[in-house]
mmCIF file of C-alpha atoms and ligand atoms in Angstrom:
data_model
loop_
_atom_site.group_PDB
_atom_site.id
_atom_site.type_symbol
_atom_site.label_atom_id
_atom_site.label_comp_id
_atom_site.label_asym_id
_atom_site.label_seq_id
_atom_site.Cartn_x
_atom_site.Cartn_y
_atom_site.Cartn_z
ATOM 1 C CA MET L 617 -26.339 1.210 -9.175
ATOM 2 C CA ARG L 618 -26.317 4.262 -7.473
ATOM 3 C CA LEU L 619 -24.974 5.343 -3.896
ATOM 4 C CA GLY L 620 -27.500 3.626 -1.254
ATOM 5 C CA ASP L 621 -28.158 1.182 -3.298
ATOM 6 C CA THR L 622 -27.953 -2.830 -2.151
ATOM 7 C CA PHE L 623 -25.679 -4.340 -4.206
ATOM 8 C CA PRO L 624 -27.087 -7.021 -6.474
ATOM 9 C CA ASN L 625 -25.742 -10.344 -5.220
ATOM 10 C CA PHE L 626 -24.849 -12.557 -8.225
ATOM 11 C CA GLN L 627 -23.422 -15.972 -9.386
ATOM 12 C CA ALA L 628 -20.284 -16.355 -11.495
ATOM 13 C CA PRO L 629 -17.282 -18.331 -11.687
ATOM 14 C CA THR L 630 -13.159 -17.516 -10.308
ATOM 15 C CA THR L 631 -10.365 -17.955 -10.411
ATOM 16 C CA ILE L 632 -11.047 -19.299 -6.891
ATOM 17 C CA GLY L 633 -13.660 -21.691 -7.132
ATOM 18 C CA GLY L 634 -16.865 -21.560 -5.065
ATOM 19 C CA LYS L 635 -19.272 -23.948 -3.296
ATOM 20 C CA SER L 636 -21.649 -23.977 -6.907
ATOM 21 C CA PHE L 637 -22.286 -24.921 -10.272
ATOM 22 C CA PHE L 638 -19.263 -27.521 -10.662
ATOM 23 C CA LEU L 639 -16.859 -25.497 -7.843
ATOM 24 C CA ARG L 640 -16.525 -23.007 -10.350
ATOM 25 C CA HIS L 641 -18.950 -20.187 -9.020
ATOM 26 C CA ILE L 642 -18.739 -18.607 -6.205
ATOM 27 C CA ASP L 643 -22.454 -16.221 -4.398
ATOM 28 C CA PHE L 644 -20.708 -13.127 -4.167
ATOM 29 C CA TYR L 645 -22.779 -12.930 -0.754
ATOM 30 C CA GLU L 646 -21.732 -16.097 0.178
ATOM 31 C CA TRP L 647 -18.001 -15.264 -0.283
ATOM 32 C CA LEU L 648 -18.635 -11.516 0.472
ATOM 33 C CA GLY L 649 -19.955 -12.273 4.134
ATOM 34 C CA ASP L 650 -19.877 -8.883 6.329
ATOM 35 C CA SER L 651 -16.733 -7.634 4.771
ATOM 36 C CA TRP L 652 -16.761 -4.786 2.876
ATOM 37 C CA GLY L 653 -15.879 -5.553 -1.049
ATOM 38 C CA ILE L 654 -14.526 -4.191 -4.268
ATOM 39 C CA LEU L 655 -15.574 -5.304 -7.560
ATOM 40 C CA PHE L 656 -13.229 -3.587 -9.807
ATOM 41 C CA SER L 657 -12.939 -4.495 -13.724
ATOM 42 C CA HIS L 658 -10.148 -4.180 -15.950
ATOM 43 C CA PRO L 659 -10.577 -3.593 -19.523
ATOM 44 C CA ALA L 660 -8.795 -7.274 -20.784
ATOM 45 C CA ASP L 661 -6.222 -9.374 -19.430
ATOM 46 C CA TYR L 662 -2.462 -9.659 -21.355
ATOM 47 C CA THR L 663 -2.558 -5.511 -20.979
ATOM 48 C CA PRO L 664 -0.209 -3.076 -19.521
ATOM 49 C CA VAL L 665 -1.759 -1.107 -17.494
ATOM 50 C CA CYS L 666 -4.759 -3.794 -16.275
ATOM 51 C CA THR L 667 -0.874 -6.020 -15.126
ATOM 52 C CA THR L 668 0.162 -3.129 -13.307
ATOM 53 C CA GLU L 669 -3.189 -2.321 -11.531
ATOM 54 C CA LEU L 670 -4.221 -5.755 -10.952
ATOM 55 C CA GLY L 671 -0.375 -6.059 -9.157
ATOM 56 C CA ARG L 672 -1.061 -2.866 -6.909
ATOM 57 C CA ALA L 673 -4.139 -4.152 -5.620
ATOM 58 C CA ALA L 674 -2.439 -7.293 -5.146
ATOM 59 C CA ASN L 675 0.100 -5.598 -3.604
ATOM 60 C CA TYR L 676 -2.401 -4.019 -1.274
ATOM 61 C CA PHE L 677 -3.801 -7.185 0.250
ATOM 62 C CA PRO L 678 -2.637 -6.978 2.980
ATOM 63 C CA LYS L 679 -3.984 -2.534 3.540
ATOM 64 C CA PHE L 680 -7.056 -4.320 2.541
ATOM 65 C CA VAL L 681 -7.173 -6.964 4.782
ATOM 66 C CA GLU L 682 -6.340 -4.840 7.299
ATOM 67 C CA ARG L 683 -9.281 -2.511 7.185
ATOM 68 C CA GLY L 684 -11.839 -5.393 6.539
ATOM 69 C CA VAL L 685 -12.534 -5.523 2.504
ATOM 70 C CA LYS L 686 -12.448 -7.953 0.943
ATOM 71 C CA LEU L 687 -11.535 -7.474 -3.049
ATOM 72 C CA ILE L 688 -12.988 -9.436 -6.156
ATOM 73 C CA ALA L 689 -12.063 -7.984 -9.657
ATOM 74 C CA LEU L 690 -13.587 -8.935 -12.910
ATOM 75 C CA SER L 691 -13.367 -9.258 -17.205
ATOM 76 C CA VAL L 692 -14.469 -10.518 -19.956
ATOM 77 C CA ASP L 693 -11.752 -12.877 -20.413
ATOM 78 C CA SER L 694 -11.843 -16.637 -19.196
ATOM 79 C CA LEU L 695 -11.457 -18.193 -16.913
ATOM 80 C CA GLU L 696 -7.746 -20.248 -17.912
ATOM 81 C CA SER L 697 -6.942 -16.092 -19.603
ATOM 82 C CA HIS L 698 -6.713 -15.208 -15.882
ATOM 83 C CA LYS L 699 -5.424 -17.940 -14.058
ATOM 84 C CA GLY L 700 -2.431 -17.519 -17.308
ATOM 85 C CA TRP L 701 -2.248 -13.756 -17.032
ATOM 86 C CA VAL L 702 -2.027 -14.039 -13.402
ATOM 87 C CA GLU L 703 1.669 -15.728 -13.428
ATOM 88 C CA ASP L 704 2.880 -12.812 -15.634
ATOM 89 C CA ILE L 705 1.225 -10.566 -12.917
ATOM 90 C CA LYS L 706 3.636 -12.606 -10.392
ATOM 91 C CA SER L 707 6.412 -12.230 -12.019
ATOM 92 C CA TYR L 708 6.021 -8.635 -13.509
ATOM 93 C CA CYS L 709 5.468 -7.410 -9.517
ATOM 94 C CA PRO L 710 8.522 -8.602 -7.314
ATOM 95 C CA GLU L 711 6.532 -8.860 -4.027
ATOM 96 C CA LEU L 712 4.308 -11.281 -5.650
ATOM 97 C CA ARG L 713 6.313 -13.668 -7.069
ATOM 98 C CA ASN L 714 6.611 -17.227 -5.447
ATOM 99 C CA LYS L 715 3.415 -15.975 -3.554
ATOM 100 C CA ASP L 716 -0.583 -17.386 -4.180
ATOM 101 C CA PHE L 717 -2.666 -14.486 -6.003
ATOM 102 C CA PRO L 718 -4.439 -12.641 -2.890
ATOM 103 C CA PHE L 719 -7.799 -12.146 -4.353
ATOM 104 C CA PRO L 720 -9.880 -13.981 -7.096
ATOM 105 C CA LEU L 721 -11.097 -12.834 -11.148
ATOM 106 C CA ILE L 722 -14.574 -13.237 -12.094
ATOM 107 C CA ALA L 723 -14.329 -14.694 -15.982
ATOM 108 C CA ASP L 724 -17.726 -12.368 -16.808
ATOM 109 C CA GLU L 725 -17.921 -14.201 -21.080
ATOM 110 C CA LYS L 726 -20.977 -13.622 -21.427
ATOM 111 C CA ARG L 727 -20.283 -10.077 -20.345
ATOM 112 C CA GLU L 728 -23.729 -10.927 -17.966
ATOM 113 C CA LEU L 729 -22.813 -9.223 -15.445
ATOM 114 C CA ALA L 730 -20.559 -6.509 -17.410
ATOM 115 C CA ILE L 731 -23.777 -5.151 -18.918
ATOM 116 C CA LYS L 732 -25.786 -5.017 -15.267
ATOM 117 C CA PHE L 733 -23.603 -2.611 -13.156
ATOM 118 C CA GLY L 734 -22.329 -0.776 -16.675
ATOM 119 C CA MET L 735 -18.712 -1.737 -16.645
ATOM 120 C CA LEU L 736 -18.912 -1.967 -20.881
ATOM 121 C CA ASP L 737 -17.010 0.796 -22.558
ATOM 122 C CA PRO L 738 -18.591 1.413 -26.044
ATOM 123 C CA ASP L 739 -15.562 2.809 -27.444
ATOM 124 C CA GLU L 740 -13.368 -0.012 -25.722
ATOM 125 C CA LYS L 741 -13.527 -3.240 -28.468
ATOM 126 C CA ASP L 742 -11.755 -7.023 -28.397
ATOM 127 C CA SER L 743 -10.721 -8.182 -31.866
ATOM 128 C CA LYS L 744 -14.552 -9.315 -32.513
ATOM 129 C CA GLY L 745 -15.992 -5.712 -32.419
ATOM 130 C CA MET L 746 -17.727 -6.387 -28.397
ATOM 131 C CA PRO L 747 -17.337 -3.887 -26.425
ATOM 132 C CA LEU L 748 -15.189 -4.714 -23.257
ATOM 133 C CA THR L 749 -15.214 -3.706 -19.430
ATOM 134 C CA CYS L 750 -14.029 0.195 -18.066
ATOM 135 C CA ARG L 751 -11.558 0.262 -15.274
ATOM 136 C CA SER L 752 -14.910 0.377 -12.519
ATOM 137 C CA LEU L 753 -14.948 0.181 -9.523
ATOM 138 C CA PHE L 754 -17.258 -0.337 -6.361
ATOM 139 C CA VAL L 755 -16.775 -0.135 -2.512
ATOM 140 C CA ILE L 756 -19.660 -1.668 -0.930
ATOM 141 C CA GLY L 757 -20.854 -2.176 2.057
ATOM 142 C CA PRO L 758 -21.727 -4.686 4.890
ATOM 143 C CA ASP L 759 -24.861 -3.899 5.017
ATOM 144 C CA LYS L 760 -24.296 -4.314 0.770
ATOM 145 C CA LYS L 761 -25.314 -0.878 -0.195
ATOM 146 C CA LEU L 762 -22.699 0.741 -2.994
ATOM 147 C CA LYS L 763 -21.099 3.072 -0.260
ATOM 148 C CA LEU L 764 -18.212 4.569 -3.516
ATOM 149 C CA SER L 765 -18.404 3.925 -7.572
ATOM 150 C CA ILE L 766 -15.211 5.386 -9.986
ATOM 151 C CA LEU L 767 -15.051 4.911 -13.402
ATOM 152 C CA TYR L 768 -12.080 5.461 -15.657
ATOM 153 C CA PRO L 769 -11.546 5.063 -19.385
ATOM 154 C CA ALA L 770 -8.966 1.901 -20.144
ATOM 155 C CA SER L 771 -7.004 4.406 -20.836
ATOM 156 C CA THR L 772 -5.903 5.726 -17.112
ATOM 157 C CA GLY L 773 -4.655 3.626 -14.416
ATOM 158 C CA ARG L 774 -6.586 4.027 -11.035
ATOM 159 C CA SER L 775 -4.518 5.197 -7.915
ATOM 160 C CA PHE L 776 -4.837 2.084 -5.374
ATOM 161 C CA ASP L 777 -3.377 4.560 -2.499
ATOM 162 C CA GLU L 778 -6.696 6.961 -3.316
ATOM 163 C CA VAL L 779 -9.205 3.435 -3.586
ATOM 164 C CA ILE L 780 -7.335 2.956 -0.248
ATOM 165 C CA ARG L 781 -7.508 6.968 1.001
ATOM 166 C CA VAL L 782 -11.373 6.320 0.160
ATOM 167 C CA VAL L 783 -11.950 3.304 2.257
ATOM 168 C CA ASP L 784 -10.358 5.297 5.081
ATOM 169 C CA SER L 785 -12.811 8.159 4.504
ATOM 170 C CA LEU L 786 -16.321 5.630 4.077
ATOM 171 C CA GLN L 787 -15.089 3.855 7.121
ATOM 172 C CA LEU L 788 -14.606 6.397 9.468
ATOM 173 C CA THR L 789 -17.565 8.900 8.691
ATOM 174 C CA GLN L 790 -19.561 5.737 9.186
ATOM 175 C CA LYS L 791 -18.711 5.737 13.147
ATOM 176 C CA ARG L 792 -17.896 9.890 13.181
ATOM 177 C CA LYS L 793 -20.572 12.631 12.042
ATOM 178 C CA VAL L 794 -17.867 14.583 10.157
ATOM 179 C CA ALA L 795 -16.990 14.794 5.939
ATOM 180 C CA THR L 796 -13.250 14.426 4.969
ATOM 181 C CA PRO L 797 -12.301 17.497 3.589
ATOM 182 C CA ALA L 798 -10.217 17.449 -0.104
ATOM 183 C CA ASP L 799 -6.993 15.220 -0.090
ATOM 184 C CA TRP L 800 -7.624 14.329 3.943
ATOM 185 C CA LYS L 801 -5.616 11.328 4.743
ATOM 186 C CA PRO L 802 -6.013 9.580 8.357
ATOM 187 C CA GLY L 803 -4.512 12.257 10.690
ATOM 188 C CA ASN L 804 -5.414 15.233 9.422
ATOM 189 C CA HIS L 805 -8.185 17.403 10.565
ATOM 190 C CA CYS L 806 -11.654 16.807 9.360
ATOM 191 C CA MET L 807 -14.936 18.578 9.215
ATOM 192 C CA VAL L 808 -17.646 18.231 10.951
ATOM 193 C CA LEU L 809 -20.810 17.487 9.090
ATOM 194 C CA PRO L 810 -22.622 21.216 8.302
ATOM 195 C CA THR L 811 -25.763 19.449 9.567
ATOM 196 C CA LEU L 812 -24.640 19.219 12.479
ATOM 197 C CA THR L 813 -26.665 22.076 15.546
ATOM 198 C CA PRO L 814 -23.865 23.015 18.178
ATOM 199 C CA GLU L 815 -25.983 21.199 20.579
ATOM 200 C CA GLU L 816 -25.141 18.592 18.615
ATOM 201 C CA VAL L 817 -21.389 18.931 18.105
ATOM 202 C CA LYS L 818 -21.248 19.407 22.349
ATOM 203 C CA ALA L 819 -23.420 16.072 22.291
ATOM 204 C CA ASN L 820 -20.902 14.272 19.532
ATOM 205 C CA PHE L 821 -17.405 15.108 20.092
ATOM 206 C CA THR L 822 -15.316 15.543 23.618
ATOM 207 C CA GLU L 823 -12.463 16.753 20.924
ATOM 208 C CA GLU L 824 -11.768 20.453 20.017
ATOM 209 C CA ILE L 825 -14.144 22.176 17.269
ATOM 210 C CA THR L 826 -12.191 25.229 15.648
ATOM 211 C CA VAL L 827 -14.988 27.237 14.076
ATOM 212 C CA VAL L 828 -12.557 29.328 10.569
ATOM 213 C CA PRO L 829 -14.276 33.219 10.454
ATOM 214 C CA MET L 830 -15.033 33.299 6.861
ATOM 215 C CA PRO L 831 -15.704 36.298 4.883
ATOM 216 C CA SER L 832 -19.810 35.860 4.919
ATOM 217 C CA GLY L 833 -19.943 35.609 8.862
ATOM 218 C CA LYS L 834 -21.427 31.719 8.400
ATOM 219 C CA ASN L 835 -20.163 29.126 10.841
ATOM 220 C CA TYR L 836 -19.986 25.963 8.604
ATOM 221 C CA VAL L 837 -16.177 24.986 8.150
ATOM 222 C CA ARG L 838 -15.012 23.801 11.668
ATOM 223 C CA HIS L 839 -12.670 22.135 11.678
ATOM 224 C CA VAL L 840 -11.599 18.796 14.462
ATOM 225 C CA THR L 841 -8.721 16.624 14.155
ATOM 226 C CA LEU L 842 -10.500 13.517 15.921
ATOM 227 C CA ASN L 843 -8.743 11.111 19.136
ATOM 228 C CA ASN L 844 -7.802 7.860 17.365
ATOM 229 C CA ASN L 845 -7.604 8.936 13.871
HETATM 230 C C1 LIG O 1661 -4.270 -1.574 -20.837
HETATM 231 O O1 LIG O 1661 -4.254 -2.042 -19.192
HETATM 232 O O2 LIG O 1661 -3.378 -1.313 -20.894
HETATM 233 C C2 LIG O 1661 -5.160 -0.995 -21.730
HETATM 234 C C3 LIG O 1661 -6.135 -1.717 -21.757
HETATM 235 C C4 LIG O 1661 -7.170 -1.679 -23.214
HETATM 236 C C5 LIG O 1661 -6.764 0.191 -23.654
HETATM 237 C C6 LIG O 1661 -5.992 0.904 -22.973
HETATM 238 C C7 LIG O 1661 -4.736 0.088 -22.465
#
């Protein structure tokens, strides 16, 4: 999958069931509707780092809802395994106790999706020597195009603060002609797109633009603090 590619539709069994294949399978596009989506894989159920990741994603679920983003997880474990493990995640994360787990988990036992989306890690194997999924994450836009992907090895859990941050950047930069600098957070200044001419800057911004002088004499660093952000 490359950035800008249309993320393919698929049907898969999930913990929330669906409308087809005896009510176990979702149709990804139907489930996603017009929302943004995050499909993310983890190596295996009943493993410690994955427990923290799924717990944090579930804890942050309201933040994703606020941003119009649906979450769906995937590993090569069975539905029965997912359903059992979710109870462990809820117990490990006190804020999730006595609540329904907020998003579905896909059971990709035949590794069909993992292969299709390049999620397998040849260095991580199950007890039968079969490759496991790595920590892959795709952000898909309402137009079903791939907006961002990250790939982490099993040894390194992801930061869901970073996932929220990149969603904020993606959604902002779809609306305004800016790019977000290193370590940007909402409310910080942004960079006017370096491709914009001074006339285009005038046409696209009511906000004050600060051109930062550079030794090269080139005016490519243009700060803007956006209204309402
Ligand atoms: C974990 O989630 O803790 C994990 C899974 C596979 C390999 C290493 C760690």
